[in-house]
PDB file of C-alpha atoms and ligand atoms in Angstrom:
ATOM      1  CA  UNK A 955      19.683   0.811   4.030  1.00 95.00           C
ATOM      2  CA  UNK A 956      21.706   3.502   5.737  1.00 93.00           C
ATOM      3  CA  UNK A 957      22.543   5.875   2.889  1.00 96.00           C
ATOM      4  CA  UNK A 958      19.701   7.753   1.203  1.00 98.00           C
ATOM      5  CA  UNK A 959      21.059  10.944  -0.356  1.00 98.00           C
ATOM      6  CA  UNK A 960      21.371  10.624  -4.133  1.00 98.00           C
ATOM      7  CA  UNK A 961      19.552   7.250  -4.137  1.00 98.00           C
ATOM      8  CA  UNK A 962      16.316   6.592  -6.037  1.00 98.00           C
ATOM      9  CA  UNK A 963      12.847   5.879  -4.643  1.00 98.00           C
ATOM     10  CA  UNK A 964       9.733   4.900  -6.605  1.00 99.00           C
ATOM     11  CA  UNK A 965       6.336   5.399  -4.975  1.00 99.00           C
ATOM     12  CA  UNK A 966       3.031   4.197  -6.419  1.00 98.00           C
ATOM     13  CA  UNK A 967      -0.121   6.005  -5.302  1.00 98.00           C
ATOM     14  CA  UNK A 968       2.131   9.043  -4.845  1.00 98.00           C
ATOM     15  CA  UNK A 969      -0.471  11.721  -5.596  1.00 98.00           C
ATOM     16  CA  UNK A 970      -2.339  11.492  -2.298  1.00 98.00           C
ATOM     17  CA  UNK A 971      -2.244  10.423   1.341  1.00 98.00           C
ATOM     18  CA  UNK A 972       0.557   8.159   2.572  1.00 98.00           C
ATOM     19  CA  UNK A 973       2.214   7.939  -0.869  1.00 98.00           C
ATOM     20  CA  UNK A 974       2.473  11.717  -1.253  1.00 98.00           C
ATOM     21  CA  UNK A 975       3.984  12.027   2.232  1.00 98.00           C
ATOM     22  CA  UNK A 976       6.446   9.236   1.452  1.00 98.00           C
ATOM     23  CA  UNK A 977       7.536  11.120  -1.656  1.00 98.00           C
ATOM     24  CA  UNK A 978       7.976  14.290   0.416  1.00 98.00           C
ATOM     25  CA  UNK A 979      10.008  12.418   3.026  1.00 98.00           C
ATOM     26  CA  UNK A 980      12.317  10.872   0.403  1.00 98.00           C
ATOM     27  CA  UNK A 981      12.821  14.298  -1.183  1.00 98.00           C
ATOM     28  CA  UNK A 982      13.664  15.712   2.248  1.00 97.00           C
ATOM     29  CA  UNK A 983      16.352  13.007   2.467  1.00 97.00           C
ATOM     30  CA  UNK A 984      17.777  14.256  -0.841  1.00 97.00           C
ATOM     31  CA  UNK A 985      16.664  11.232  -2.819  1.00 98.00           C
ATOM     32  CA  UNK A 986      15.536  11.253  -6.456  1.00 98.00           C
ATOM     33  CA  UNK A 987      11.887  10.253  -6.507  1.00 98.00           C
ATOM     34  CA  UNK A 988       9.670   8.693  -9.172  1.00 98.00           C
ATOM     35  CA  UNK A 989       6.004   9.424  -8.530  1.00 98.00           C
ATOM     36  CA  UNK A 990       3.392   7.092 -10.027  1.00 98.00           C
ATOM     37  CA  UNK A 991      -0.360   7.431  -9.768  1.00 98.00           C
ATOM     38  CA  UNK A 992      -3.464   6.826 -11.836  1.00 98.00           C
ATOM     39  CA  UNK A 993      -4.802  10.350 -11.198  1.00 98.00           C
ATOM     40  CA  UNK A 994      -3.181  12.786 -13.614  1.00 98.00           C
ATOM     41  CA  UNK A 995      -4.037  16.166 -12.071  1.00 98.00           C
ATOM     42  CA  UNK A 996      -3.106  15.427  -8.443  1.00 98.00           C
ATOM     43  CA  UNK A 997       0.046  13.736  -9.750  1.00 98.00           C
ATOM     44  CA  UNK A 998       1.032  16.818 -11.737  1.00 98.00           C
ATOM     45  CA  UNK A 999       0.319  18.977  -8.693  1.00 98.00           C
ATOM     46  CA  UNK A1000       2.499  16.772  -6.490  1.00 98.00           C
ATOM     47  CA  UNK A1001       5.288  16.842  -9.075  1.00 98.00           C
ATOM     48  CA  UNK A1002       5.129  20.639  -9.433  1.00 98.00           C
ATOM     49  CA  UNK A1003       5.115  21.121  -5.634  1.00 97.00           C
ATOM     50  CA  UNK A1004       8.216  18.967  -5.178  1.00 97.00           C
ATOM     51  CA  UNK A1005      10.036  20.471  -8.155  1.00 97.00           C
ATOM     52  CA  UNK A1006       9.390  23.940  -6.740  1.00 95.00           C
ATOM     53  CA  UNK A1007      11.421  22.831  -3.712  1.00 92.00           C
ATOM     54  CA  UNK A1008      14.296  21.915  -6.015  1.00 93.00           C
ATOM     55  CA  UNK A1009      13.641  18.160  -5.911  1.00 94.00           C
ATOM     56  CA  UNK A1010      14.728  15.809  -8.686  1.00 96.00           C
ATOM     57  CA  UNK A1011      11.462  14.014  -9.434  1.00 97.00           C
ATOM     58  CA  UNK A1012       9.887  12.187 -12.341  1.00 98.00           C
ATOM     59  CA  UNK A1013       6.107  11.728 -12.450  1.00 98.00           C
ATOM     60  CA  UNK A1014       4.430   9.090 -14.585  1.00 98.00           C
ATOM     61  CA  UNK A1015       0.736   8.403 -14.815  1.00 98.00           C
ATOM     62  CA  UNK A1016       0.501   4.683 -14.063  1.00 98.00           C
ATOM     63  CA  UNK A1017      -2.346   2.269 -13.528  1.00 98.00           C
ATOM     64  CA  UNK A1018      -1.041  -0.495 -11.252  1.00 98.00           C
ATOM     65  CA  UNK A1019      -3.876  -2.746 -12.453  1.00 97.00           C
ATOM     66  CA  UNK A1020      -2.009  -2.945 -15.754  1.00 98.00           C
ATOM     67  CA  UNK A1021       1.242  -4.939 -15.787  1.00 98.00           C
ATOM     68  CA  UNK A1022       2.438  -3.168 -18.948  1.00 98.00           C
ATOM     69  CA  UNK A1023       2.000   0.209 -17.247  1.00 98.00           C
ATOM     70  CA  UNK A1024       4.205  -0.912 -14.350  1.00 98.00           C
ATOM     71  CA  UNK A1025       6.792  -2.318 -16.748  1.00 98.00           C
ATOM     72  CA  UNK A1026       6.854   1.074 -18.484  1.00 98.00           C
ATOM     73  CA  UNK A1027       7.275   2.776 -15.100  1.00 98.00           C
ATOM     74  CA  UNK A1028      10.258   0.555 -14.269  1.00 98.00           C
ATOM     75  CA  UNK A1029      11.776   1.135 -17.701  1.00 98.00           C
ATOM     76  CA  UNK A1030      11.510   4.912 -17.265  1.00 98.00           C
ATOM     77  CA  UNK A1031      12.936   4.868 -13.722  1.00 98.00           C
ATOM     78  CA  UNK A1032      15.952   2.682 -14.586  1.00 98.00           C
ATOM     79  CA  UNK A1033      16.585   4.603 -17.829  1.00 98.00           C
ATOM     80  CA  UNK A1034      16.605   7.962 -16.070  1.00 98.00           C
ATOM     81  CA  UNK A1035      18.450   7.101 -12.866  1.00 98.00           C
ATOM     82  CA  UNK A1036      20.349   3.877 -13.584  1.00 97.00           C
ATOM     83  CA  UNK A1037      19.046   2.085 -10.510  1.00 98.00           C
ATOM     84  CA  UNK A1038      16.148   2.046  -8.033  1.00 98.00           C
ATOM     85  CA  UNK A1039      16.923   1.597  -4.337  1.00 98.00           C
ATOM     86  CA  UNK A1040      13.520   1.925  -2.662  1.00 98.00           C
ATOM     87  CA  UNK A1041      10.258   0.701  -4.183  1.00 99.00           C
ATOM     88  CA  UNK A1042       7.056   1.522  -2.301  1.00 99.00           C
ATOM     89  CA  UNK A1043       4.138  -0.489  -3.660  1.00 99.00           C
ATOM     90  CA  UNK A1044       1.682   1.792  -1.909  1.00 98.00           C
ATOM     91  CA  UNK A1045      -1.237   2.394  -4.329  1.00 98.00           C
ATOM     92  CA  UNK A1046      -4.410   0.922  -2.898  1.00 98.00           C
ATOM     93  CA  UNK A1047      -8.183   1.195  -2.943  1.00 96.00           C
ATOM     94  CA  UNK A1048     -10.972   0.371  -0.525  1.00 91.00           C
ATOM     95  CA  UNK A1049     -13.934  -1.608  -1.794  1.00 75.00           C
ATOM     96  CA  UNK A1050     -17.465  -0.676  -2.654  1.00 66.00           C
ATOM     97  CA  UNK A1051     -19.171  -3.666  -1.054  1.00 63.00           C
ATOM     98  CA  UNK A1052     -20.385  -1.562   1.888  1.00 63.00           C
ATOM     99  CA  UNK A1053     -19.833  -4.322   4.426  1.00 69.00           C
ATOM    100  CA  UNK A1054     -21.845  -6.922   2.511  1.00 76.00           C
ATOM    101  CA  UNK A1055     -21.015 -10.574   3.220  1.00 79.00           C
ATOM    102  CA  UNK A1056     -18.860 -12.297   0.626  1.00 81.00           C
ATOM    103  CA  UNK A1057     -21.780 -14.136  -0.966  1.00 85.00           C
ATOM    104  CA  UNK A1058     -23.488 -10.821  -1.751  1.00 83.00           C
ATOM    105  CA  UNK A1059     -20.471  -8.675  -2.690  1.00 83.00           C
ATOM    106  CA  UNK A1060     -19.990  -8.008  -6.407  1.00 84.00           C
ATOM    107  CA  UNK A1061     -17.229 -10.102  -7.953  1.00 88.00           C
ATOM    108  CA  UNK A1062     -16.108  -6.991  -9.820  1.00 89.00           C
ATOM    109  CA  UNK A1063     -14.860  -5.730  -6.455  1.00 85.00           C
ATOM    110  CA  UNK A1064     -12.313  -8.531  -6.604  1.00 89.00           C
ATOM    111  CA  UNK A1065     -11.326  -7.591 -10.172  1.00 92.00           C
ATOM    112  CA  UNK A1066     -10.688  -4.042  -9.047  1.00 94.00           C
ATOM    113  CA  UNK A1067      -9.706  -4.121  -5.371  1.00 94.00           C
ATOM    114  CA  UNK A1068      -7.725  -7.359  -5.467  1.00 95.00           C
ATOM    115  CA  UNK A1069      -6.245  -6.224  -8.788  1.00 97.00           C
ATOM    116  CA  UNK A1070      -4.939  -2.912  -7.436  1.00 98.00           C
ATOM    117  CA  UNK A1071      -4.036  -3.987  -3.901  1.00 98.00           C
ATOM    118  CA  UNK A1072      -2.443  -7.360  -4.639  1.00 98.00           C
ATOM    119  CA  UNK A1073      -1.693  -7.742  -8.370  1.00 98.00           C
ATOM    120  CA  UNK A1074      -0.343  -4.167  -8.426  1.00 98.00           C
ATOM    121  CA  UNK A1075       2.160  -5.122  -5.716  1.00 98.00           C
ATOM    122  CA  UNK A1076       3.063  -8.363  -7.484  1.00 98.00           C
ATOM    123  CA  UNK A1077       3.603  -6.582 -10.828  1.00 98.00           C
ATOM    124  CA  UNK A1078       5.769  -4.011  -9.030  1.00 98.00           C
ATOM    125  CA  UNK A1079       7.996  -6.710  -7.523  1.00 98.00           C
ATOM    126  CA  UNK A1080       8.371  -8.516 -10.836  1.00 98.00           C
ATOM    127  CA  UNK A1081       9.128  -5.335 -12.799  1.00 98.00           C
ATOM    128  CA  UNK A1082      11.699  -3.845 -10.412  1.00 98.00           C
ATOM    129  CA  UNK A1083      13.342  -6.556  -8.293  1.00 98.00           C
ATOM    130  CA  UNK A1084      15.326  -8.456 -10.964  1.00 98.00           C
ATOM    131  CA  UNK A1085      17.055  -5.248 -12.047  1.00 98.00           C
ATOM    132  CA  UNK A1086      17.601  -4.120  -8.446  1.00 98.00           C
ATOM    133  CA  UNK A1087      19.291  -7.466  -7.695  1.00 98.00           C
ATOM    134  CA  UNK A1088      21.364  -7.321 -10.881  1.00 98.00           C
ATOM    135  CA  UNK A1089      22.640  -3.855  -9.931  1.00 98.00           C
ATOM    136  CA  UNK A1090      23.896  -5.341  -6.645  1.00 97.00           C
ATOM    137  CA  UNK A1091      23.337  -2.278  -4.470  1.00 98.00           C
ATOM    138  CA  UNK A1092      21.466  -2.079  -1.149  1.00 98.00           C
ATOM    139  CA  UNK A1093      17.742  -1.659  -1.608  1.00 98.00           C
ATOM    140  CA  UNK A1094      14.375  -2.039   0.067  1.00 98.00           C
ATOM    141  CA  UNK A1095      10.850  -2.985  -1.019  1.00 99.00           C
ATOM    142  CA  UNK A1096       7.977  -1.557   1.022  1.00 99.00           C
ATOM    143  CA  UNK A1097       4.570  -3.115   0.425  1.00 98.00           C
ATOM    144  CA  UNK A1098       1.547  -1.430   1.950  1.00 98.00           C
ATOM    145  CA  UNK A1099      -0.952  -3.838   3.455  1.00 98.00           C
ATOM    146  CA  UNK A1100      -3.277  -2.850   6.300  1.00 97.00           C
ATOM    147  CA  UNK A1101      -4.374  -4.017   9.741  1.00 96.00           C
ATOM    148  CA  UNK A1102      -7.162  -5.528   7.607  1.00 94.00           C
ATOM    149  CA  UNK A1103      -4.403  -7.810   6.309  1.00 96.00           C
ATOM    150  CA  UNK A1104      -3.904  -9.276   9.769  1.00 97.00           C
ATOM    151  CA  UNK A1105      -7.458  -9.253  11.093  1.00 93.00           C
ATOM    152  CA  UNK A1106     -10.044 -11.468   9.448  1.00 78.00           C
ATOM    153  CA  UNK A1107     -12.721 -10.153   7.138  1.00 75.00           C
ATOM    154  CA  UNK A1108     -14.229 -11.318   3.871  1.00 71.00           C
ATOM    155  CA  UNK A1109     -14.130  -8.103   1.860  1.00 85.00           C
ATOM    156  CA  UNK A1110     -11.989  -8.029  -1.271  1.00 90.00           C
ATOM    157  CA  UNK A1111      -9.984  -5.394   0.615  1.00 91.00           C
ATOM    158  CA  UNK A1112      -9.225  -7.661   3.540  1.00 91.00           C
ATOM    159  CA  UNK A1113      -8.396 -10.669   1.367  1.00 93.00           C
ATOM    160  CA  UNK A1114      -6.102  -8.581  -0.835  1.00 95.00           C
ATOM    161  CA  UNK A1115      -4.271  -7.143   2.155  1.00 97.00           C
ATOM    162  CA  UNK A1116      -3.772 -10.604   3.729  1.00 97.00           C
ATOM    163  CA  UNK A1117      -2.224 -11.671   0.437  1.00 98.00           C
ATOM    164  CA  UNK A1118       0.155  -8.696   0.552  1.00 98.00           C
ATOM    165  CA  UNK A1119       1.327  -9.688   4.044  1.00 98.00           C
ATOM    166  CA  UNK A1120       1.960 -13.272   2.927  1.00 98.00           C
ATOM    167  CA  UNK A1121       3.745 -12.192  -0.247  1.00 98.00           C
ATOM    168  CA  UNK A1122       5.967  -9.692   1.548  1.00 98.00           C
ATOM    169  CA  UNK A1123       6.996 -12.072   4.315  1.00 98.00           C
ATOM    170  CA  UNK A1124       7.975 -14.608   1.647  1.00 98.00           C
ATOM    171  CA  UNK A1125       9.804 -11.903  -0.276  1.00 98.00           C
ATOM    172  CA  UNK A1126      11.820 -10.959   2.815  1.00 98.00           C
ATOM    173  CA  UNK A1127      12.825 -14.601   3.332  1.00 98.00           C
ATOM    174  CA  UNK A1128      13.746 -15.042  -0.346  1.00 98.00           C
ATOM    175  CA  UNK A1129      15.905 -11.909  -0.345  1.00 98.00           C
ATOM    176  CA  UNK A1130      17.830 -13.046   2.719  1.00 98.00           C
ATOM    177  CA  UNK A1131      18.027 -16.766   1.870  1.00 98.00           C
ATOM    178  CA  UNK A1132      19.508 -15.840  -1.526  1.00 98.00           C
ATOM    179  CA  UNK A1133      21.882 -13.346   0.106  1.00 98.00           C
ATOM    180  CA  UNK A1134      20.751 -10.412  -2.041  1.00 98.00           C
ATOM    181  CA  UNK A1135      21.394  -6.864  -0.873  1.00 98.00           C
ATOM    182  CA  UNK A1136      17.647  -6.226  -0.731  1.00 98.00           C
ATOM    183  CA  UNK A1137      15.242  -6.346   2.185  1.00 98.00           C
ATOM    184  CA  UNK A1138      11.508  -5.794   2.615  1.00 98.00           C
ATOM    185  CA  UNK A1139       8.924  -4.311   4.956  1.00 98.00           C
ATOM    186  CA  UNK A1140       5.181  -4.649   5.145  1.00 99.00           C
ATOM    187  CA  UNK A1141       3.148  -1.677   6.364  1.00 98.00           C
ATOM    188  CA  UNK A1142      -0.098  -2.427   8.204  1.00 98.00           C
ATOM    189  CA  UNK A1143      -1.769   0.855   9.127  1.00 98.00           C
ATOM    190  CA  UNK A1144      -4.865   1.230  11.245  1.00 96.00           C
ATOM    191  CA  UNK A1145      -6.747   4.450  10.486  1.00 96.00           C
ATOM    192  CA  UNK A1146      -4.883   7.204   8.657  1.00 97.00           C
ATOM    193  CA  UNK A1147      -6.355  10.528   7.588  1.00 97.00           C
ATOM    194  CA  UNK A1148      -6.239  10.189   3.770  1.00 97.00           C
ATOM    195  CA  UNK A1149      -8.612  10.019   0.801  1.00 95.00           C
ATOM    196  CA  UNK A1150      -8.939   6.211   0.842  1.00 94.00           C
ATOM    197  CA  UNK A1151     -12.621   6.386   1.765  1.00 90.00           C
ATOM    198  CA  UNK A1152     -13.229   8.018  -1.623  1.00 90.00           C
ATOM    199  CA  UNK A1153     -11.399   5.295  -3.582  1.00 91.00           C
ATOM    200  CA  UNK A1154     -14.497   4.851  -5.725  1.00 87.00           C
ATOM    201  CA  UNK A1155     -13.176   7.778  -7.783  1.00 88.00           C
ATOM    202  CA  UNK A1156     -10.681   5.374  -9.376  1.00 91.00           C
ATOM    203  CA  UNK A1157     -12.941   2.376 -10.002  1.00 91.00           C
ATOM    204  CA  UNK A1158     -12.640   1.385 -13.697  1.00 92.00           C
ATOM    205  CA  UNK A1159     -15.792   2.363 -15.586  1.00 89.00           C
ATOM    206  CA  UNK A1160     -15.723  -0.869 -17.641  1.00 90.00           C
ATOM    207  CA  UNK A1161     -16.538  -2.865 -14.499  1.00 88.00           C
ATOM    208  CA  UNK A1162     -20.003  -1.303 -14.506  1.00 82.00           C
ATOM    209  CA  UNK A1163     -21.823   0.045 -11.504  1.00 76.00           C
ATOM    210  CA  UNK A1164     -21.211  -1.647  -8.155  1.00 70.00           C
ATOM    211  CA  UNK A1165     -24.078  -2.279  -5.764  1.00 71.00           C
ATOM    212  CA  UNK A1166     -26.359   0.739  -5.305  1.00 71.00           C
ATOM    213  CA  UNK A1167     -25.871   2.629  -2.032  1.00 71.00           C
ATOM    214  CA  UNK A1168     -28.166   1.601   0.832  1.00 77.00           C
ATOM    215  CA  UNK A1169     -28.817   3.170   4.266  1.00 78.00           C
ATOM    216  CA  UNK A1170     -26.452   0.513   5.707  1.00 75.00           C
ATOM    217  CA  UNK A1171     -23.635   1.233   3.261  1.00 77.00           C
ATOM    218  CA  UNK A1172     -24.085   5.004   3.716  1.00 82.00           C
ATOM    219  CA  UNK A1173     -23.880   4.536   7.484  1.00 82.00           C
ATOM    220  CA  UNK A1174     -20.787   2.356   7.093  1.00 81.00           C
ATOM    221  CA  UNK A1175     -19.143   5.003   4.932  1.00 84.00           C
ATOM    222  CA  UNK A1176     -19.932   7.725   7.471  1.00 88.00           C
ATOM    223  CA  UNK A1177     -18.395   5.640  10.284  1.00 88.00           C
ATOM    224  CA  UNK A1178     -15.301   4.980   8.182  1.00 88.00           C
ATOM    225  CA  UNK A1179     -14.981   8.667   7.271  1.00 91.00           C
ATOM    226  CA  UNK A1180     -15.047   9.622  10.961  1.00 93.00           C
ATOM    227  CA  UNK A1181     -12.475   6.972  11.910  1.00 92.00           C
ATOM    228  CA  UNK A1182     -10.137   8.094   9.136  1.00 94.00           C
ATOM    229  CA  UNK A1183     -10.580  11.806   9.853  1.00 95.00           C
ATOM    230  CA  UNK A1184      -9.518  11.218  13.435  1.00 95.00           C
ATOM    231  CA  UNK A1185      -6.739   8.813  12.371  1.00 96.00           C
ATOM    232  CA  UNK A1186      -2.985   9.296  12.228  1.00 98.00           C
ATOM    233  CA  UNK A1187      -1.490  11.902   9.940  1.00 98.00           C
ATOM    234  CA  UNK A1188      -0.012  10.425   6.740  1.00 98.00           C
ATOM    235  CA  UNK A1189       3.250  12.300   7.377  1.00 98.00           C
ATOM    236  CA  UNK A1190       3.690  10.450  10.707  1.00 98.00           C
ATOM    237  CA  UNK A1191       3.100   7.167   8.897  1.00 98.00           C
ATOM    238  CA  UNK A1192       5.631   8.126   6.197  1.00 98.00           C
ATOM    239  CA  UNK A1193       8.190   8.860   8.904  1.00 98.00           C
ATOM    240  CA  UNK A1194       7.596   5.422  10.477  1.00 98.00           C
ATOM    241  CA  UNK A1195       8.039   3.785   7.078  1.00 98.00           C
ATOM    242  CA  UNK A1196      11.263   5.672   6.475  1.00 98.00           C
ATOM    243  CA  UNK A1197      12.594   4.623   9.904  1.00 98.00           C
ATOM    244  CA  UNK A1198      11.708   1.003   9.082  1.00 98.00           C
ATOM    245  CA  UNK A1199      13.705   1.129   5.828  1.00 98.00           C
ATOM    246  CA  UNK A1200      16.686   2.643   7.656  1.00 98.00           C
ATOM    247  CA  UNK A1201      16.484   0.112  10.532  1.00 98.00           C
ATOM    248  CA  UNK A1202      15.545  -2.878   8.345  1.00 98.00           C
ATOM    249  CA  UNK A1203      12.352  -3.449  10.325  1.00 98.00           C
ATOM    250  CA  UNK A1204       9.956  -5.846   8.598  1.00 98.00           C
ATOM    251  CA  UNK A1205       6.649  -5.207  10.382  1.00 98.00           C
ATOM    252  CA  UNK A1206       5.444  -1.594  10.413  1.00 98.00           C
ATOM    253  CA  UNK A1207       2.290  -1.066  12.457  1.00 98.00           C
ATOM    254  CA  UNK A1208       1.064   2.537  12.523  1.00 98.00           C
ATOM    255  CA  UNK A1209      -2.136   1.398  14.232  1.00 97.00           C
ATOM    256  CA  UNK A1210      -4.430   2.447  17.050  1.00 96.00           C
ATOM    257  CA  UNK A1211      -4.296   0.652  20.425  1.00 96.00           C
ATOM    258  CA  UNK A1212      -7.724  -0.944  20.065  1.00 93.00           C
ATOM    259  CA  UNK A1213      -6.818  -2.426  16.680  1.00 94.00           C
ATOM    260  CA  UNK A1214      -3.563  -3.816  18.024  1.00 96.00           C
ATOM    261  CA  UNK A1215      -5.565  -5.337  20.901  1.00 94.00           C
ATOM    262  CA  UNK A1216      -7.879  -7.012  18.366  1.00 91.00           C
ATOM    263  CA  UNK A1217      -4.815  -8.397  16.558  1.00 94.00           C
ATOM    264  CA  UNK A1218      -3.405  -9.789  19.785  1.00 95.00           C
ATOM    265  CA  UNK A1219      -6.743 -11.413  20.524  1.00 92.00           C
ATOM    266  CA  UNK A1220      -6.877 -12.971  17.056  1.00 93.00           C
ATOM    267  CA  UNK A1221      -3.343 -14.358  17.258  1.00 95.00           C
ATOM    268  CA  UNK A1222      -4.045 -15.860  20.680  1.00 96.00           C
ATOM    269  CA  UNK A1223      -7.280 -17.364  19.417  1.00 94.00           C
ATOM    270  CA  UNK A1224      -5.441 -19.001  16.521  1.00 96.00           C
ATOM    271  CA  UNK A1225      -2.684 -20.435  18.715  1.00 97.00           C
ATOM    272  CA  UNK A1226      -5.253 -21.808  21.153  1.00 98.00           C
ATOM    273  CA  UNK A1227      -7.340 -23.155  18.239  1.00 97.00           C
ATOM    274  CA  UNK A1228     -10.425 -21.361  19.546  1.00 96.00           C
ATOM    275  CA  UNK A1229     -13.192 -20.291  17.181  1.00 93.00           C
ATOM    276  CA  UNK A1230     -12.992 -16.725  15.850  1.00 87.00           C
ATOM    277  CA  UNK A1231     -14.360 -13.928  18.001  1.00 78.00           C
ATOM    278  CA  UNK A1232     -16.289 -11.177  16.242  1.00 72.00           C
ATOM    279  CA  UNK A1233     -14.100  -8.086  16.662  1.00 57.00           C
ATOM    280  CA  UNK A1234     -15.544  -4.614  16.890  1.00 59.00           C
ATOM    281  CA  UNK A1235     -14.089  -3.658  13.516  1.00 51.00           C
ATOM    282  CA  UNK A1236     -15.007  -6.790  11.555  1.00 48.00           C
ATOM    283  CA  UNK A1237     -17.771  -5.143   9.554  1.00 47.00           C
ATOM    284  CA  UNK A1238     -15.568  -2.388   8.229  1.00 46.00           C
ATOM    285  CA  UNK A1239     -12.572  -4.536   7.371  1.00 45.00           C
TER     286      UNK A1239
HETATM  287  N1  LIG B2141      -5.823   5.453   5.111  1.00 80.10           N
HETATM  288  C1  LIG B2141      -5.887   4.383   5.889  1.00 80.10           C
HETATM  289  O1  LIG B2141      -6.483   4.410   6.983  1.00 80.10           O
HETATM  290  C2  LIG B2141      -5.230   3.100   5.468  1.00 80.10           C
HETATM  291  C3  LIG B2141      -5.263   2.015   6.346  1.00 80.10           C
HETATM  292  C4  LIG B2141      -4.649   0.831   5.981  1.00 80.10           C
HETATM  293  C5  LIG B2141      -4.005   0.732   4.761  1.00 80.10           C
HETATM  294  N2  LIG B2141      -3.986   1.798   3.914  1.00 80.10           N
HETATM  295  C6  LIG B2141      -3.294   1.642   2.623  1.00 80.10           C
HETATM  296  O2  LIG B2141      -2.428   2.716   2.391  1.00 80.10           O
HETATM  297  C7  LIG B2141      -2.195   2.829   0.985  1.00 80.10           C
HETATM  298  C8  LIG B2141      -2.283   4.295   0.580  1.00 80.10           C
HETATM  299  O3  LIG B2141      -3.638   4.718   0.663  1.00 80.10           O
HETATM  300  P1  LIG B2141      -4.073   6.117   1.302  1.00 80.10           P
HETATM  301  O4  LIG B2141      -4.734   5.826   2.574  1.00 80.10           O
HETATM  302  O5  LIG B2141      -2.948   7.070   1.260  1.00 80.10           O
HETATM  303  O6  LIG B2141      -5.256   6.531   0.281  1.00 80.10           O
HETATM  304  P2  LIG B2141      -5.376   7.677  -0.813  1.00 80.10           P
HETATM  305  O7  LIG B2141      -6.647   7.412  -1.549  1.00 80.10           O
HETATM  306  O8  LIG B2141      -5.191   9.018  -0.193  1.00 80.10           O
HETATM  307  O9  LIG B2141      -4.126   7.388  -1.779  1.00 80.10           O
HETATM  308  C9  LIG B2141      -4.102   6.261  -2.623  1.00 80.10           C
HETATM  309  C10 LIG B2141      -3.503   6.660  -3.968  1.00 80.10           C
HETATM  310  O10 LIG B2141      -3.501   5.500  -4.813  1.00 80.10           O
HETATM  311  C11 LIG B2141      -3.897   5.922  -6.126  1.00 80.10           C
HETATM  312  N3  LIG B2141      -4.442   4.808  -6.897  1.00 80.10           N
HETATM  313  C12 LIG B2141      -5.664   4.223  -6.768  1.00 80.10           C
HETATM  314  N4  LIG B2141      -5.830   3.285  -7.716  1.00 80.10           N
HETATM  315  C13 LIG B2141      -4.686   3.274  -8.446  1.00 80.10           C
HETATM  316  C14 LIG B2141      -4.265   2.517  -9.561  1.00 80.10           C
HETATM  317  N5  LIG B2141      -5.063   1.614 -10.151  1.00 80.10           N
HETATM  318  N6  LIG B2141      -3.032   2.754 -10.060  1.00 80.10           N
HETATM  319  C15 LIG B2141      -2.217   3.696  -9.498  1.00 80.10           C
HETATM  320  N7  LIG B2141      -2.574   4.452  -8.456  1.00 80.10           N
HETATM  321  C16 LIG B2141      -3.793   4.236  -7.926  1.00 80.10           C
HETATM  322  C17 LIG B2141      -4.925   7.006  -5.871  1.00 80.10           C
HETATM  323  O11 LIG B2141      -5.119   7.837  -7.008  1.00 80.10           O
HETATM  324  C18 LIG B2141      -4.322   7.741  -4.682  1.00 80.10           C
HETATM  325  O12 LIG B2141      -3.499   8.791  -5.101  1.00 80.10           O
HETATM  326  C19 LIG B2141      -3.219   1.913   0.323  1.00 80.10           C
HETATM  327  O13 LIG B2141      -2.588   0.717  -0.094  1.00 80.10           O
HETATM  328  C20 LIG B2141      -4.217   1.639   1.423  1.00 80.10           C
HETATM  329  O14 LIG B2141      -4.904   0.428   1.256  1.00 80.10           O
HETATM  330  C21 LIG B2141      -4.583   2.969   4.235  1.00 80.10           C
END
């Protein structure tokens, strides 16, 4: 996509972190922006802040775990603006398994984390893409995975993010094989200074309590908090994502050197059919 002014972007998870900065970037490019998030107050704050700058934005409280909610979001966006050109399936949550192995992690983590991180992306594609194709204008889908989606781990987070990579690569091929005017990118960040470490705030109450905190999980959380606090700024990541849409770049890796080195090691290990090495970050992915 080369032209952005006057076009329409939809961002899920737009009330915080990378999503909020994406919304700001699209507004700065004179786009109309639809903000979707499960958290009402931060969403209203984001909407008010952007409107105060004169932006044309629409904010809708949306739970990406719920297909009907995403269908309603699409309906509202197409009704108001006629078309959608950029869809960022960005909403995501970390888990609550505190680094437990898969056989000890609560299955409810899969209901929630896999539901938001993967099913939310899938629902987004199914709700928006058919109408974007029918409107026959240039457009771009951005799905947010993670470096955890390329490195191996057994958390619901890691498994969900691997699925997003797979889905998005297939989506890119389908768009181009069918000669649509759409393209796709997958974003795999390393550590970014956002509120993701406090994702628990959005865990559905009906799933009951996850595992009780332990000294190990508290320590894990503290390590993660430090890594994120010293991570990239979400506005830098938003800029990289915008550049990728403009340049039609599929892989977007806003990731630290040591994580990219671990990825290189993993890919080499796979190609040489060697057994997995235990990377430094395996416990937190
Ligand atoms: N921060 C990092 O280091 C990092 C690294 C890799 C990938 N990511 C990914 O980046 C994306 C954005 O996360 P972030 O880091 O900005 O975190 P964040 O917590 O600051 O923002 C995530 C947003 O998603 C919203 N959200 C959560 N559950 C939702 C639901 N069910 N429906 C709708 N909205 C929901 C939250 O309310 C929040 O506003 C996520 O997909 C995350 O997995 C982040």
